[in-house]
mmCIF file with all atom_site columns, C-alpha atoms in Angstrom:
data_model
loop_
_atom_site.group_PDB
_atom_site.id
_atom_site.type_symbol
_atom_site.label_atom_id
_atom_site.label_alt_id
_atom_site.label_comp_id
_atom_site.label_asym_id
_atom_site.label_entity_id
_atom_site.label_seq_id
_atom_site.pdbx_PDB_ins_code
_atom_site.Cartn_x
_atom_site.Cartn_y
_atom_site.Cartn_z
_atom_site.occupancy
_atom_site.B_iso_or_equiv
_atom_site.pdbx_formal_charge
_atom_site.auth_seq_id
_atom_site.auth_comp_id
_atom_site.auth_asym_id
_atom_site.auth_atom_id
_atom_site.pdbx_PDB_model_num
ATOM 1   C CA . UNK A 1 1   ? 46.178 -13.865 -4.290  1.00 0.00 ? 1   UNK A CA 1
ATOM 2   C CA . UNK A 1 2   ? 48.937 -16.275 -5.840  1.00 0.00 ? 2   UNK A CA 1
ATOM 3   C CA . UNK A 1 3   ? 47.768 -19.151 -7.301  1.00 0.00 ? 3   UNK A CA 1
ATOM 4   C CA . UNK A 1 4   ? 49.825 -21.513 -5.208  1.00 0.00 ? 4   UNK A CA 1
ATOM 5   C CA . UNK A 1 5   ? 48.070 -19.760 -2.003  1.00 0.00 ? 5   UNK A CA 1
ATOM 6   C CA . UNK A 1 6   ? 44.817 -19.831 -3.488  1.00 0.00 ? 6   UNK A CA 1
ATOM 7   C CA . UNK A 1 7   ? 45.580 -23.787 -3.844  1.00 0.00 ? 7   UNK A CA 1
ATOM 8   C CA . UNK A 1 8   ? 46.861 -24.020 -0.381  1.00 0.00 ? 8   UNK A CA 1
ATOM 9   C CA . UNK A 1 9   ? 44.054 -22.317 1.265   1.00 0.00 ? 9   UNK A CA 1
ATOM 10  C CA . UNK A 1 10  ? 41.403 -24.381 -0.706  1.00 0.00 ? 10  UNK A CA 1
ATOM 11  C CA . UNK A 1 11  ? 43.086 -27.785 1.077   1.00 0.00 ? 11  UNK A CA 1
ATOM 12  C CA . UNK A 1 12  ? 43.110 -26.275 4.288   1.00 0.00 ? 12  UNK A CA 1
ATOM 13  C CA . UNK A 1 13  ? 39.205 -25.632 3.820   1.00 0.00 ? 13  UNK A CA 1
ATOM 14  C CA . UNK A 1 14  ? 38.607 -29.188 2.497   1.00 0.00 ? 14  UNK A CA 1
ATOM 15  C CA . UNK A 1 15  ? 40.277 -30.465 5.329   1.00 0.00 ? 15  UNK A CA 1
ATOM 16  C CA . UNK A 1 16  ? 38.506 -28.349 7.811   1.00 0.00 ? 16  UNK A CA 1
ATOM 17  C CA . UNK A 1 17  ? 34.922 -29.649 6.490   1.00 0.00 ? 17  UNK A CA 1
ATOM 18  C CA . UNK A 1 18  ? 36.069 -33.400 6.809   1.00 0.00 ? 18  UNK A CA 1
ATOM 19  C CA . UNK A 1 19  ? 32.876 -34.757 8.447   1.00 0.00 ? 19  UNK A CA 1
ATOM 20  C CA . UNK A 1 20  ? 33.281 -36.652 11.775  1.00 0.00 ? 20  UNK A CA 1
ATOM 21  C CA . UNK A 1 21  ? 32.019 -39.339 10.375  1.00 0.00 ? 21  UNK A CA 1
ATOM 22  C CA . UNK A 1 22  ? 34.739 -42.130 8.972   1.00 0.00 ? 22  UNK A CA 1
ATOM 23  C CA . UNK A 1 23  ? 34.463 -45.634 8.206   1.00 0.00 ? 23  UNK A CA 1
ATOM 24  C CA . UNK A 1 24  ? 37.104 -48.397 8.364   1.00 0.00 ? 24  UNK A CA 1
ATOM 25  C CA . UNK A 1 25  ? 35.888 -50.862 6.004   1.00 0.00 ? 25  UNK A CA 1
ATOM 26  C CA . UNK A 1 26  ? 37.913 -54.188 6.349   1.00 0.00 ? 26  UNK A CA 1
ATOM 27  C CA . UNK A 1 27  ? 37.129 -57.435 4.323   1.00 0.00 ? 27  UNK A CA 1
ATOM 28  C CA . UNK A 1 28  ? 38.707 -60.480 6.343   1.00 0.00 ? 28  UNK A CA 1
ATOM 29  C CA . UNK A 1 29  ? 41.910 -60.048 4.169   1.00 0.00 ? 29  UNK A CA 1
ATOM 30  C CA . UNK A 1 30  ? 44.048 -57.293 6.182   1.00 0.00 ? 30  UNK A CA 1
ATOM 31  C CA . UNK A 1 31  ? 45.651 -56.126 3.086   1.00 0.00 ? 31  UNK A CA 1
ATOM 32  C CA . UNK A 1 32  ? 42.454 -54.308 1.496   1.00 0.00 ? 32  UNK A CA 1
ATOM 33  C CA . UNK A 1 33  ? 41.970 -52.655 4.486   1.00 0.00 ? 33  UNK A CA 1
ATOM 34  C CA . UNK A 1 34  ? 41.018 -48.655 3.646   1.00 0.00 ? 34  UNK A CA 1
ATOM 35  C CA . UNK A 1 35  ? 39.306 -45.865 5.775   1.00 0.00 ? 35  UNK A CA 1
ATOM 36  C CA . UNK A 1 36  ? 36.774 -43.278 4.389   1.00 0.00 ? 36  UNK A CA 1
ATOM 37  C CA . UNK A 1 37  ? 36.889 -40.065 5.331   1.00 0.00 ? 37  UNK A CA 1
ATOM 38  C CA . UNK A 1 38  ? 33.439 -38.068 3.802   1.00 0.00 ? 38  UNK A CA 1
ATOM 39  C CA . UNK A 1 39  ? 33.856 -34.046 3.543   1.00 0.00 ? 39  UNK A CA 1
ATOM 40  C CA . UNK A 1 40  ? 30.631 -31.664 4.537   1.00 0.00 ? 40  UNK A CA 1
ATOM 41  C CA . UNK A 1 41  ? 29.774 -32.601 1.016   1.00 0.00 ? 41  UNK A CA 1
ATOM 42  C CA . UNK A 1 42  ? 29.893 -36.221 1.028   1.00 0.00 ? 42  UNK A CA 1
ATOM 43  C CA . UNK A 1 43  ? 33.534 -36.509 -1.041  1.00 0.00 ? 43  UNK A CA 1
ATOM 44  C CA . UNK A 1 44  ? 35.084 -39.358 0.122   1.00 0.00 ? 44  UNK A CA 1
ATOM 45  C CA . UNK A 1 45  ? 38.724 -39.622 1.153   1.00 0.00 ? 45  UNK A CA 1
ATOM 46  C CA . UNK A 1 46  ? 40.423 -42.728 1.035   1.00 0.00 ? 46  UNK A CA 1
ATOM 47  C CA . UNK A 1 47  ? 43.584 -43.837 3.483   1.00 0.00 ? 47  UNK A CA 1
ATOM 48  C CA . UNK A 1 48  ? 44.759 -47.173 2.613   1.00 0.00 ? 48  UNK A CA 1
ATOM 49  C CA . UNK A 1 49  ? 48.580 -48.575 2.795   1.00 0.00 ? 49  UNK A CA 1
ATOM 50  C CA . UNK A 1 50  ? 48.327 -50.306 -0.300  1.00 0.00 ? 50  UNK A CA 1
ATOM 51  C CA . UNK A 1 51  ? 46.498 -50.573 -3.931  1.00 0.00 ? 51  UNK A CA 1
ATOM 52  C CA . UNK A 1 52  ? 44.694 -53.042 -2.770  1.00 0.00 ? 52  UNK A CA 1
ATOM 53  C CA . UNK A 1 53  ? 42.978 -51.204 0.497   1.00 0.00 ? 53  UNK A CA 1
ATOM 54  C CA . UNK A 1 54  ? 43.023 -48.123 -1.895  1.00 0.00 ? 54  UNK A CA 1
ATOM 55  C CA . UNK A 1 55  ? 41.125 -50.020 -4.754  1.00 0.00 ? 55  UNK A CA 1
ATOM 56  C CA . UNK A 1 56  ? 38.772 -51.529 -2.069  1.00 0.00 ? 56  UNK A CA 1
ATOM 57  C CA . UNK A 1 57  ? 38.079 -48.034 -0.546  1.00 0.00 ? 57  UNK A CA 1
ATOM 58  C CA . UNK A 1 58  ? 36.874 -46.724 -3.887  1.00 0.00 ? 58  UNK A CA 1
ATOM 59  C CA . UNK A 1 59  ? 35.037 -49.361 -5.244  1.00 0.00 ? 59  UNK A CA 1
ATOM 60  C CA . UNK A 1 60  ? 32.901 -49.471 -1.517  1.00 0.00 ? 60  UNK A CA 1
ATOM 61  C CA . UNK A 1 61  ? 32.349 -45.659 -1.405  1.00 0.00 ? 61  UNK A CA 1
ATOM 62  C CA . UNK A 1 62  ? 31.308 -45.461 -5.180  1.00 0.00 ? 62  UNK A CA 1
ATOM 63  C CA . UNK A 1 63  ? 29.395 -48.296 -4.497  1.00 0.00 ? 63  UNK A CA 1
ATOM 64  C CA . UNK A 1 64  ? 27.508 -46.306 -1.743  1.00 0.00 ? 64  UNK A CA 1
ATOM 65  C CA . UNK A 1 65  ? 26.959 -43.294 -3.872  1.00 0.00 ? 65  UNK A CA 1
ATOM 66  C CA . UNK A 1 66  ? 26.321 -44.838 -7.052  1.00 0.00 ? 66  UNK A CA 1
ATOM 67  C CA . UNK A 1 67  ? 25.247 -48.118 -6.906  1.00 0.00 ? 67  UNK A CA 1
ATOM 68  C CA . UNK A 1 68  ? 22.518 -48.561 -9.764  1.00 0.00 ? 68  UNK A CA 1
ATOM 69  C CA . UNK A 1 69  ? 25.027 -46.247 -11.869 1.00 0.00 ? 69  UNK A CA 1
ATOM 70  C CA . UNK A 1 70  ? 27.954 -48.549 -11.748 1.00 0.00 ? 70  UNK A CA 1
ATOM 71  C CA . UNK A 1 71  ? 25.476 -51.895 -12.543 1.00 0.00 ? 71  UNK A CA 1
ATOM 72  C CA . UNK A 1 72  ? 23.423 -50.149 -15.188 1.00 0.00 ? 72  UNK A CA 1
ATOM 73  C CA . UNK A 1 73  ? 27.028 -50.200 -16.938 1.00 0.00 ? 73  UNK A CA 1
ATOM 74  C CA . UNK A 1 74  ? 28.302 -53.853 -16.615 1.00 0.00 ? 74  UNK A CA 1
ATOM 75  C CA . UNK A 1 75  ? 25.084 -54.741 -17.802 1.00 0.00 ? 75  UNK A CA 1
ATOM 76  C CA . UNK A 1 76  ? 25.879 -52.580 -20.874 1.00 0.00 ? 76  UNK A CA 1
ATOM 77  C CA . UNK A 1 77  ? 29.933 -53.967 -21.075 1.00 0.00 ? 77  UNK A CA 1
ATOM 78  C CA . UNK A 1 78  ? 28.144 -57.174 -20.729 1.00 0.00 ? 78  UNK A CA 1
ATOM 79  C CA . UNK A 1 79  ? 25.947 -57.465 -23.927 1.00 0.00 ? 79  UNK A CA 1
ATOM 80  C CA . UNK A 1 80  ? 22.719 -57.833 -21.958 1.00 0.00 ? 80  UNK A CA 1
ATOM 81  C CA . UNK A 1 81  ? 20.959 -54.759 -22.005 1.00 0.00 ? 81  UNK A CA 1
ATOM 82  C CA . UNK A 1 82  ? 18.411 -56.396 -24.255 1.00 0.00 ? 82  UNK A CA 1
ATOM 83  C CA . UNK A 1 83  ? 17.704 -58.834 -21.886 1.00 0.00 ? 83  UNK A CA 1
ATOM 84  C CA . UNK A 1 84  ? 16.686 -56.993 -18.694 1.00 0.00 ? 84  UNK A CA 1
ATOM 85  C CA . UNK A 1 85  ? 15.546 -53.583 -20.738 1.00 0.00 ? 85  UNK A CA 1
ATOM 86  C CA . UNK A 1 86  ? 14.429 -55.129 -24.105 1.00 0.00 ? 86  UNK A CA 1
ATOM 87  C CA . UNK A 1 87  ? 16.214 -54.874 -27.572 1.00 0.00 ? 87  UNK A CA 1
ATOM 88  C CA . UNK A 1 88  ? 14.422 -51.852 -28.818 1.00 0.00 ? 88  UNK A CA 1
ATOM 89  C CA . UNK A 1 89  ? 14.903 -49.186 -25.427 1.00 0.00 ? 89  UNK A CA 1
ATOM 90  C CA . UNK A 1 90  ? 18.110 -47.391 -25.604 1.00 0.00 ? 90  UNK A CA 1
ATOM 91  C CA . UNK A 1 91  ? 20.952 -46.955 -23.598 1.00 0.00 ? 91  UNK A CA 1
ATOM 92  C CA . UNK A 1 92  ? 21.875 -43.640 -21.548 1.00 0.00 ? 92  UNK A CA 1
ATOM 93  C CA . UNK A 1 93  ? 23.718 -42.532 -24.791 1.00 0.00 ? 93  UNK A CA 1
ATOM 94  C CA . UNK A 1 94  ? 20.638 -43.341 -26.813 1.00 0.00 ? 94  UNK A CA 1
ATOM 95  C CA . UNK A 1 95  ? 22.254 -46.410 -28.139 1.00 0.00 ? 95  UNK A CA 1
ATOM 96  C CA . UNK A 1 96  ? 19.648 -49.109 -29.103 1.00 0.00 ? 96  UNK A CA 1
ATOM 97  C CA . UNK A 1 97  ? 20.263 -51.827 -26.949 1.00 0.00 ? 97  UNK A CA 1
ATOM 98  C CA . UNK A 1 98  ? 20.668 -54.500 -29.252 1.00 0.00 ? 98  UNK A CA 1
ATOM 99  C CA . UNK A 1 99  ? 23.573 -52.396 -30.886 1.00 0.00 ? 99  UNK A CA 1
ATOM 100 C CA . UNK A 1 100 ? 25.297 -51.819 -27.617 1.00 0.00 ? 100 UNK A CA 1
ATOM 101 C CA . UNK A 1 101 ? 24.903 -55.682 -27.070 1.00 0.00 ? 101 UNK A CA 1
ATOM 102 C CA . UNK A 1 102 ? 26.809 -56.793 -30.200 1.00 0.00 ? 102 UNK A CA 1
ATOM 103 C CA . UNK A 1 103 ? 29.435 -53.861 -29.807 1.00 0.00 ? 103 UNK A CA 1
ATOM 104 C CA . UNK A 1 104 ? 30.245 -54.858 -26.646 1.00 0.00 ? 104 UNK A CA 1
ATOM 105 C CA . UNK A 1 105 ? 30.188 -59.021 -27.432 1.00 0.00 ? 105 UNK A CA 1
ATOM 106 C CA . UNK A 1 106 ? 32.453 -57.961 -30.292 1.00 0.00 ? 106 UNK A CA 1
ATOM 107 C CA . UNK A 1 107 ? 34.654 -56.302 -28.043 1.00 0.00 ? 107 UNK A CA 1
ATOM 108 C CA . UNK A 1 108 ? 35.139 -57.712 -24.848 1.00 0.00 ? 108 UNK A CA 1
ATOM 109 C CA . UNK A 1 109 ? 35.448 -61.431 -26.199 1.00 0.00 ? 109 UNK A CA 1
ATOM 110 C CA . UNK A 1 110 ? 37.271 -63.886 -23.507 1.00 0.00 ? 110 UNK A CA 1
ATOM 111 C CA . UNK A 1 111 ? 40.064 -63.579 -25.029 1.00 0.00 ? 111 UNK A CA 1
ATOM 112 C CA . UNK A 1 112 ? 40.466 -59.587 -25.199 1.00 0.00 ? 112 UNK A CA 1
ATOM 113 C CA . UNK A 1 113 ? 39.656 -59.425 -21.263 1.00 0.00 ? 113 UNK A CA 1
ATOM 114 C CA . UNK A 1 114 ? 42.677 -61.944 -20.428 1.00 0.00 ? 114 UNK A CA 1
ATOM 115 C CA . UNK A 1 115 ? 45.068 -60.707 -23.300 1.00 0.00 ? 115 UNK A CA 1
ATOM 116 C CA . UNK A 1 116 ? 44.075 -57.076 -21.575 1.00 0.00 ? 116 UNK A CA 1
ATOM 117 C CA . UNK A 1 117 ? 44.591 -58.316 -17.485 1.00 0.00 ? 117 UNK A CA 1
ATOM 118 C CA . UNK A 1 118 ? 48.027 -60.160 -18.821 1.00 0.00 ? 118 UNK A CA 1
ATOM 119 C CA . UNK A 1 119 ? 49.412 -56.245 -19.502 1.00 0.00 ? 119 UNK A CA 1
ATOM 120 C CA . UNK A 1 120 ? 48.413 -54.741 -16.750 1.00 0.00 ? 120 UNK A CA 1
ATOM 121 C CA . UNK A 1 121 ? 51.565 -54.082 -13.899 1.00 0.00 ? 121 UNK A CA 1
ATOM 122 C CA . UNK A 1 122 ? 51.092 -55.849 -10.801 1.00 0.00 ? 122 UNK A CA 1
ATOM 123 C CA . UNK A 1 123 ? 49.751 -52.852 -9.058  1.00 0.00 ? 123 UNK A CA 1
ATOM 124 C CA . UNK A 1 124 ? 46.785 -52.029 -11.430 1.00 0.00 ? 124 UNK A CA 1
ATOM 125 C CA . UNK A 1 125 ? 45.669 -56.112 -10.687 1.00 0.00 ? 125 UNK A CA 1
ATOM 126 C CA . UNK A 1 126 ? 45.385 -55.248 -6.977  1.00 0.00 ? 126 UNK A CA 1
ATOM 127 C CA . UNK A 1 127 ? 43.692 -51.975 -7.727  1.00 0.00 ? 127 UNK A CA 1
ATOM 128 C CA . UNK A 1 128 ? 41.169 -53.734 -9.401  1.00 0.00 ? 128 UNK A CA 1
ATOM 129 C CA . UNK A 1 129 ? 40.661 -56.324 -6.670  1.00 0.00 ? 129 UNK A CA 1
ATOM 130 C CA . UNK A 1 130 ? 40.249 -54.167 -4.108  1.00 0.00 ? 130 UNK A CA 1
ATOM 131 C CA . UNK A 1 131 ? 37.552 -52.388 -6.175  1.00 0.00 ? 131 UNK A CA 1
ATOM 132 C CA . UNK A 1 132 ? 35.687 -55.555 -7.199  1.00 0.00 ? 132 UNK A CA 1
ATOM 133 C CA . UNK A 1 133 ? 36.141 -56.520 -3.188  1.00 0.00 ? 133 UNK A CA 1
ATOM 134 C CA . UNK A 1 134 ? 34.604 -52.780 -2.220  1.00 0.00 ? 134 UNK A CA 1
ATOM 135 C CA . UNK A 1 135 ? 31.979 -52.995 -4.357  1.00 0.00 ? 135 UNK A CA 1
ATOM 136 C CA . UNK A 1 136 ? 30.738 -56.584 -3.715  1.00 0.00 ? 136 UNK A CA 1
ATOM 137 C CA . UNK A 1 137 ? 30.958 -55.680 0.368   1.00 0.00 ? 137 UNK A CA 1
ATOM 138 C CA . UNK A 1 138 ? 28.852 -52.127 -0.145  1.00 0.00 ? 138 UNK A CA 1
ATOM 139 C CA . UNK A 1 139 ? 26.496 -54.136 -2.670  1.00 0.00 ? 139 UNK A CA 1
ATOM 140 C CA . UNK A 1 140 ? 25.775 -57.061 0.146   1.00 0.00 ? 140 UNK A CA 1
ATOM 141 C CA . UNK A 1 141 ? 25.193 -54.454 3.377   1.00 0.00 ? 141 UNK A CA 1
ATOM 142 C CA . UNK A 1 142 ? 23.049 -52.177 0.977   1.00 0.00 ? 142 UNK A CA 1
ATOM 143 C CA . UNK A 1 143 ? 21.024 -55.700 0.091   1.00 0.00 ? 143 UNK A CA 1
ATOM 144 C CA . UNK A 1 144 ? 20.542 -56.965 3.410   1.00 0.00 ? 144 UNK A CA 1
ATOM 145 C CA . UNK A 1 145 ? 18.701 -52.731 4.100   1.00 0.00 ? 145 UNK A CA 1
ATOM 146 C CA . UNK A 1 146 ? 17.172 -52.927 0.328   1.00 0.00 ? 146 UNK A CA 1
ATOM 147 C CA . UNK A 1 147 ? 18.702 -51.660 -2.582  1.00 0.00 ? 147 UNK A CA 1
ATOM 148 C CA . UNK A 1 148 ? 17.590 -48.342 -3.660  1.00 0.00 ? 148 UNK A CA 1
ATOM 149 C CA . UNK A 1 149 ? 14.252 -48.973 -6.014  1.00 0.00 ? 149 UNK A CA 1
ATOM 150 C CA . UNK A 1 150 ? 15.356 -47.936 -9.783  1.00 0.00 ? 150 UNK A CA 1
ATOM 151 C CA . UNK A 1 151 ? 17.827 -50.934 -8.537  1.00 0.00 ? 151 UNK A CA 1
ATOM 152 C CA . UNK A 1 152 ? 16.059 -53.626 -6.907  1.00 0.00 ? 152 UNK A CA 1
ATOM 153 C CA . UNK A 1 153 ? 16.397 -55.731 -9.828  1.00 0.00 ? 153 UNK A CA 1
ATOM 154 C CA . UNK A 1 154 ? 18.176 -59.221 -10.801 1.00 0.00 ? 154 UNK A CA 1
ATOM 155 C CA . UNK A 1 155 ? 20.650 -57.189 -13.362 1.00 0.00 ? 155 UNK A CA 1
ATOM 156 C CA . UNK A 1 156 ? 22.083 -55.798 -9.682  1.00 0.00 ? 156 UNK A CA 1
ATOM 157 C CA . UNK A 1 157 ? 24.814 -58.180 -8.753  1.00 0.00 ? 157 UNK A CA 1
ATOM 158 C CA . UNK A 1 158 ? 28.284 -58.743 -7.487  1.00 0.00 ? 158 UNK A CA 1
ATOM 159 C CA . UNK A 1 159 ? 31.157 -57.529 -9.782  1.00 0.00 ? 159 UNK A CA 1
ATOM 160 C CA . UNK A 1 160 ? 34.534 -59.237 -10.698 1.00 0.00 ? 160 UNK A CA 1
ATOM 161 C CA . UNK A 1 161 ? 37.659 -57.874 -12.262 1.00 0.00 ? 161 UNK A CA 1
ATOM 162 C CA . UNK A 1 162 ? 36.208 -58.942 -15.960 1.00 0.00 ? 162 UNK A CA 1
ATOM 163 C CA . UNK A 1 163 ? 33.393 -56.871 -15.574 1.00 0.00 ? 163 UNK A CA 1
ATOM 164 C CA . UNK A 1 164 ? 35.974 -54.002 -14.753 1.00 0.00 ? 164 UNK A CA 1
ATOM 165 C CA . UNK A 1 165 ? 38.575 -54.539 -17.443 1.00 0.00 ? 165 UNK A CA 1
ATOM 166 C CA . UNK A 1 166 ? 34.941 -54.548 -19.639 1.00 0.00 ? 166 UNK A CA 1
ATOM 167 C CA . UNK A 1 167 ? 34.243 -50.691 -18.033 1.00 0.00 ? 167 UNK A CA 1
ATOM 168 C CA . UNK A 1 168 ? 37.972 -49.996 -19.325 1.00 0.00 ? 168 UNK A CA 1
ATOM 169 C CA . UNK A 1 169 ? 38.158 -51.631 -22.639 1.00 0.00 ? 169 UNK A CA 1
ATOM 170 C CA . UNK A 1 170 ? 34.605 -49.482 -22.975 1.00 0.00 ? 170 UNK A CA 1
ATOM 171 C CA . UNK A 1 171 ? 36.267 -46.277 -22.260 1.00 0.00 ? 171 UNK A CA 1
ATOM 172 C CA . UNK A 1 172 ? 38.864 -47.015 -24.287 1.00 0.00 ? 172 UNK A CA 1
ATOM 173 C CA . UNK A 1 173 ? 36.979 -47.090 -27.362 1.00 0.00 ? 173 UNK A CA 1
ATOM 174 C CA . UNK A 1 174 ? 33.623 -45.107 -26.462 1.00 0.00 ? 174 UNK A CA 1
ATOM 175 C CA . UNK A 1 175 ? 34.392 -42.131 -28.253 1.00 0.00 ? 175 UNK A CA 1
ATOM 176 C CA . UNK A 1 176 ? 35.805 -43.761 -31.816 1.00 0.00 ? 176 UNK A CA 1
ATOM 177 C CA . UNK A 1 177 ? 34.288 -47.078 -32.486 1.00 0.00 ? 177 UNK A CA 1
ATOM 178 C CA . UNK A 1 178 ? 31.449 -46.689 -29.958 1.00 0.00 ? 178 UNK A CA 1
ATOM 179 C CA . UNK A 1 179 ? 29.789 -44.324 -32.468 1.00 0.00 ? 179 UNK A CA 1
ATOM 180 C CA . UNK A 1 180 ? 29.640 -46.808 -34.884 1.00 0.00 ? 180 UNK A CA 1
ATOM 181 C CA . UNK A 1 181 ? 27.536 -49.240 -32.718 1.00 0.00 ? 181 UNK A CA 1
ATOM 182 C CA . UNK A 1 182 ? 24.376 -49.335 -34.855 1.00 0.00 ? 182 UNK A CA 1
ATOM 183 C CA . UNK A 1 183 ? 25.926 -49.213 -37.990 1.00 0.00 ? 183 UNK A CA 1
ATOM 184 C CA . UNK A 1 184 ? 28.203 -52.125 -37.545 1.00 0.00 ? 184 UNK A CA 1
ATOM 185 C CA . UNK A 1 185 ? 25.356 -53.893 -35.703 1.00 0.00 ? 185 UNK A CA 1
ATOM 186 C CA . UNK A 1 186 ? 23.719 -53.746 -39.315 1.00 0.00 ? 186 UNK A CA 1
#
């Protein structure tokens, strides 16, 4: 079978398994508005019109499937895993926490996060937005059933577009300077 048919068919089939199921999330501001579509495995399938409703689509169905994930890491981009885990427990990369706090102080300074937002085209901004809107929304309806235990903690909390250009600035550098965490940390 041709490789362009083999491609064809496997779209057809991911379309076929969409699951009844869809949600239209909409904050109050029209122009985030996205719907989910979930597949028989759970992928979800964003419509929006715009980056905004796109970005906002994401950020609420990651926020539904990985919740603790995503705020386990803007602690980290944050500098503060040593004060909800301790300095001396390590991070999922079995970085010492204290390192990974002054790495990531070092990095994302206030000044790095605006210099950072400044360069980014008009439809990245929005992108953002609508993720940090998506998230927030998924994060208060799964608070008002109860967060999912390994995350019922204070570090859980709403998200803003520093905390995400922190996740980017961490990818960024994560696989050069990030190995150097302990040793520059002293």
């Amino acid at each position: 079978m041709s490789r362009p048919l083999c491609g064809f068919l496997f779209a057809g089939l991911s379309f076929a398994v969409i699951l009844p199921a869809q949600a239209l999330v909409e904050p109050g501001n029209q122009a985030a508005r996205a719907e989910i579509r979930r597949t028989g495995f759970g992928v979800p399938h964003i419509v929006a019109a715009n980056e905004r409703g796109l970005g906002y689509g994401i950020g609420y169905a990651y926020a539904q499937d990985n919740l603790c994930l995503l705020a386990n890491e803007v602690v980290t981009v944050n500098g503060q895993r040593s004060r909800y885990f301790g300095p001396d427990k390590a991070t999922l990369e079995q970085r010492n926490n204290m390192a990974s706090d002054l790495l990531f102080q070092w990095l994302n300074t206030p000044q790095a996060l605006a210099d950072f937002w400044k360069a980014q085209p008009l439809e990245i901004r929005q992108l953002m937005q609508g993720y940090v809107a998506g998230y927030n929304r998924s994060l208060a309806e799964q608070t008002t059933q109860g967060l999912p235990q390994p995350c019922a903690a204070e570090w859980v909390r709403p998200i803003s577009t520093d905390d995400l250009v922190r996740l980017t600035r961490r990818l960024l550098v994560e696989g050069g300077v990030g190995q150097f965490a302990e040793a520059l940390a002293g």
